[in-house]
Coordinates of C-alpha atoms and ligand atoms in Angstrom, one line a residue:
X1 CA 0.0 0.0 0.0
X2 CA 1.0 3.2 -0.9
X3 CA 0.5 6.5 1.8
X4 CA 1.8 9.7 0.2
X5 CA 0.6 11.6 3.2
X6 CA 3.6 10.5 5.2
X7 CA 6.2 10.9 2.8
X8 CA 8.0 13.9 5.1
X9 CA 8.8 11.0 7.3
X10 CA 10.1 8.0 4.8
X11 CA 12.5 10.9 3.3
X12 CA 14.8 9.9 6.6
X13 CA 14.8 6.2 6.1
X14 CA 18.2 5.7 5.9
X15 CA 20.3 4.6 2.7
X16 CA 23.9 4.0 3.0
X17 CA 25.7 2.7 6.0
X18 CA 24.1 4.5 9.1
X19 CA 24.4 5.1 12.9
X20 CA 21.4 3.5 14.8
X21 CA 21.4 3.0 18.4
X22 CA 24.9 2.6 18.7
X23 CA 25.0 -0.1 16.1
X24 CA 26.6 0.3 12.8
X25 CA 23.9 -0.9 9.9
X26 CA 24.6 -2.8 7.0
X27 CA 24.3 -0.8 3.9
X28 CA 20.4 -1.5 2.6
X29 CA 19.7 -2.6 -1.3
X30 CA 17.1 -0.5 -2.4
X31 CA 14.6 -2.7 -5.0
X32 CA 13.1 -0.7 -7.6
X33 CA 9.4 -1.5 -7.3
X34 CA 7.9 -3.7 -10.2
X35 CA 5.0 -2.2 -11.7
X36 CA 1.4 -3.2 -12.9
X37 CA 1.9 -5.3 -16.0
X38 CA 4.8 -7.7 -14.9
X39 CA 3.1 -10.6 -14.8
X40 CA 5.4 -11.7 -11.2
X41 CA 2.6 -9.8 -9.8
X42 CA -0.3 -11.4 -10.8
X43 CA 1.6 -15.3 -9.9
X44 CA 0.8 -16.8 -6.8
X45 CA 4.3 -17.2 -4.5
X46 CA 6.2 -20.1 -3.2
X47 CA 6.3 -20.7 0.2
X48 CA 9.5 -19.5 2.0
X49 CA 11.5 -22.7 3.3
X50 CA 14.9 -21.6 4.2
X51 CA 15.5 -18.7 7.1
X52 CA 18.6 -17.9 7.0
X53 CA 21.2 -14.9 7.5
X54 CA 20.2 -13.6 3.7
X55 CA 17.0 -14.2 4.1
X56 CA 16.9 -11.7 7.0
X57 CA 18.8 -9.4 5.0
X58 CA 16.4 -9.3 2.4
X59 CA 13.7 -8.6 5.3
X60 CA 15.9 -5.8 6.0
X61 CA 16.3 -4.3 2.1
X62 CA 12.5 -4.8 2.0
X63 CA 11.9 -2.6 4.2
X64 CA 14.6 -0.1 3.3
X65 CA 13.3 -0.4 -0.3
X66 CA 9.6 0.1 1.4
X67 CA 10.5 3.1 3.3
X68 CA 12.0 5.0 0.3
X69 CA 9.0 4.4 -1.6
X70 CA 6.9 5.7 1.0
X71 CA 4.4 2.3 1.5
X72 CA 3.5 1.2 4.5
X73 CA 3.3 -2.6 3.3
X74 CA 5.7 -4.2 0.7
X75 CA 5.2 -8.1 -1.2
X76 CA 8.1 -9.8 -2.4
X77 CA 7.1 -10.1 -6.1
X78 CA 6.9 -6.1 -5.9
X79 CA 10.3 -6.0 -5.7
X80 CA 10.3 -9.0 -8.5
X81 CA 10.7 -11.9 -6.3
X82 CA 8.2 -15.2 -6.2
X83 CA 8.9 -15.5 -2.8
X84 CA 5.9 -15.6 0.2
X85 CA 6.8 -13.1 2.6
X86 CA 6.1 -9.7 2.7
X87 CA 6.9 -6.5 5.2
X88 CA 4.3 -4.1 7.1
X89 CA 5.2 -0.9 8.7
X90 CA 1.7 1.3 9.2
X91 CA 4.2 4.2 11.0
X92 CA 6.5 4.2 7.8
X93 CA 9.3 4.0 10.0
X94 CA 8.6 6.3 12.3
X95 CA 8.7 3.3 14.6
X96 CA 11.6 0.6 14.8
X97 CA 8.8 -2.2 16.7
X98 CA 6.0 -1.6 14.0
X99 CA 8.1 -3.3 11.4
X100 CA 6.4 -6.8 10.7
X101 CA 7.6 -9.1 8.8
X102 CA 4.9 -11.4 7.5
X103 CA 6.9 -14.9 6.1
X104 CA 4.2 -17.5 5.2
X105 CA 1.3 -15.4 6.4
X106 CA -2.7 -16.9 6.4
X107 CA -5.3 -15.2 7.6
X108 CA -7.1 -17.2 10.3
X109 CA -9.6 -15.2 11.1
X110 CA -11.6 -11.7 10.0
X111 CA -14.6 -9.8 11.0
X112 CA -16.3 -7.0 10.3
X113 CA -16.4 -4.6 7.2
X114 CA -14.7 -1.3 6.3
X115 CA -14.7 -0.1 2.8
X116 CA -11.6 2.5 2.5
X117 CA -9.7 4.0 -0.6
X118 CA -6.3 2.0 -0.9
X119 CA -3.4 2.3 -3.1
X120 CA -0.8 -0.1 -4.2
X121 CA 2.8 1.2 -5.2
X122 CA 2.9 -1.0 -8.2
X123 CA -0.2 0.9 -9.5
X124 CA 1.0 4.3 -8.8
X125 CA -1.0 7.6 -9.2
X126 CA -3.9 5.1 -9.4
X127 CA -6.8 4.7 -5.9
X128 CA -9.7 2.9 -5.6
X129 CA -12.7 1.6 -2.9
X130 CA -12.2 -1.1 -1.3
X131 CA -13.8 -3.5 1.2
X132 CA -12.0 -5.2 3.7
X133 CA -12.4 -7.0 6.9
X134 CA -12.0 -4.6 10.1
X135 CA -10.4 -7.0 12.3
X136 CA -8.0 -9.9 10.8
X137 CA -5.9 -12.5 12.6
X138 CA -2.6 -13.6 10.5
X139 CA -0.7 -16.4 11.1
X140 CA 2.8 -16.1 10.1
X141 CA 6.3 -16.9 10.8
X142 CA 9.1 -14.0 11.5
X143 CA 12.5 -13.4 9.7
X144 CA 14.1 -16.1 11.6
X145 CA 11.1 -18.3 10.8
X146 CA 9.5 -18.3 14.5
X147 CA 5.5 -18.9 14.2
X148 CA 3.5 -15.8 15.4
X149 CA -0.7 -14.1 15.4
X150 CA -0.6 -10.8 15.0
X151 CA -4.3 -9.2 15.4
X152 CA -5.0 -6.0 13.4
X153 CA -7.6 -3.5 13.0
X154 CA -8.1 -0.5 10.5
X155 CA -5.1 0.2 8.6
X156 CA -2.6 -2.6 9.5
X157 CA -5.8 -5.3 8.8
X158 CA -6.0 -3.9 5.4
X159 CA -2.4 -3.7 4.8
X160 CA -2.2 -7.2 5.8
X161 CA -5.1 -8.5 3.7
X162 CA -3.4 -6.0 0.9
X163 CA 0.3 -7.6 1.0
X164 CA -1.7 -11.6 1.4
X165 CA -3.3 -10.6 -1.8
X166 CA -0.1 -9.7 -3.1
X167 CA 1.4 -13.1 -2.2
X168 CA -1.7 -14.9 -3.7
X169 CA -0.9 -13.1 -7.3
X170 CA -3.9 -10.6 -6.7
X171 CA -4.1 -6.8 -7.4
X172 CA -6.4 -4.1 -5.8
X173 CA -8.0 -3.7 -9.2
X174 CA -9.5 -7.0 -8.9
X175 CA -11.6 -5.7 -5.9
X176 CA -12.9 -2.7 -8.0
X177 CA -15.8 -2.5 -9.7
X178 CA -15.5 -3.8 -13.6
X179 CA -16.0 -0.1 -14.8
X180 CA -13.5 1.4 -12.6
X181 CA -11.0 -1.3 -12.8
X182 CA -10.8 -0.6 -17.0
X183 CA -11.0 2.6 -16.6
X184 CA -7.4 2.5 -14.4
X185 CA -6.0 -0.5 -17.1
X186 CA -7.1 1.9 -19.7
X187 CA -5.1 4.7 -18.3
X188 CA -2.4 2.4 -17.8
X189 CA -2.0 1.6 -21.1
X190 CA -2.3 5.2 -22.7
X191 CA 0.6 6.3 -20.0
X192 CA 2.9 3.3 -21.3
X193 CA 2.1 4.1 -24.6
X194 CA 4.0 7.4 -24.0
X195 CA 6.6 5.5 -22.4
X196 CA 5.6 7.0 -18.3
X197 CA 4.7 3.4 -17.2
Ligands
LIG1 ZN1 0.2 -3.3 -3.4

């Protein structure tokens, strides 16, 4: 999910090596963020097996790669990898303990109903109403593969049910109405046309 409103505060997220705490960081890859049209998105994932120190790392780049795109929830095929884990951050990184790592995630449970506008930063420039539980329950594991729930509400149960979607090979657009999702492909295709996709 996209949020430009808090882009003053992903503008800090650090890039090359960089003090925190106390602790020197590893220098952070930044993924450029595949966009609508590369069919990775639209393939369901493989389930991650192996959690390891680069796996952790790539956690790590996610987020990093996240932040200077100004999301608040990144999938791994967004950043061109069929790989089922994705990151959450709802503060942007205004908060080192809201970072979630999702690794394997289900949902095991959701109630309730809240249709919001949502973006995706594959399909920039491009919102659209959607309807999604209010309260969800994920199962998942962590970077260093430990099992986890995590219950959400609001925001971080859409960006969850957002980034699952993601994992599954499924857009926002497929949650839009049949008018309005054309009307976005259409758009989409005039702007690569012109070569600004
Ligand atoms: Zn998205």
């Amino acid at each position: 999910m996209s949020d430009k409103s808090t882009s003053s505060e992903a503008a800090a997220s650090p890039a090359p090596a960089s003090v925190d705490a106390g602790v020197v960081v590893a220098p952070r890859k930044i993924y450029p963020i595949v966009k609508y049209g590369d069919p990775i998105l639209e393939k369901p994932t493989v389930a991650v097996k192996k959690f390891d120190a680069d796996f952790e790392q790539l956690t790590e780049d996610m987020f990093a790669s996240m932040y200077a795109a100004q999301g608040v929830g990144l999938a791994a095929p967004q950043i061109g990898l069929n790989l089922r884990v994705a990151v959450v951050d709802v503060t942007v990184g205004k908060n080192p303990e809201a970072k979630i790592v999702l690794a394997n995630p289900e949902i095991i449970h959701a109630e309730g109903e809240v249709r919001e506008e949502e973006g995706c930063l594959s399909i920039p420039g491009f919102r659209g109403y959607v309807m999604r539980p209010q309260f969800v329950t994920v199962k998942a594991q962590n970077a260093k593969g430990e099992s986890f729930e995590i219950r959400a509400e609001n925001l971080m149960a859409r960006a969850f049910c957002h980034e699952i979607d993601h994992l599954n090979g499924i857009l926002f657009l497929q949650h839009l109405s049949m008018l309005k999702r054309d009307l976005i492909k259409r758009k989409i295709k005039k702007l690569k046309k012109q070569g600004e996709w």
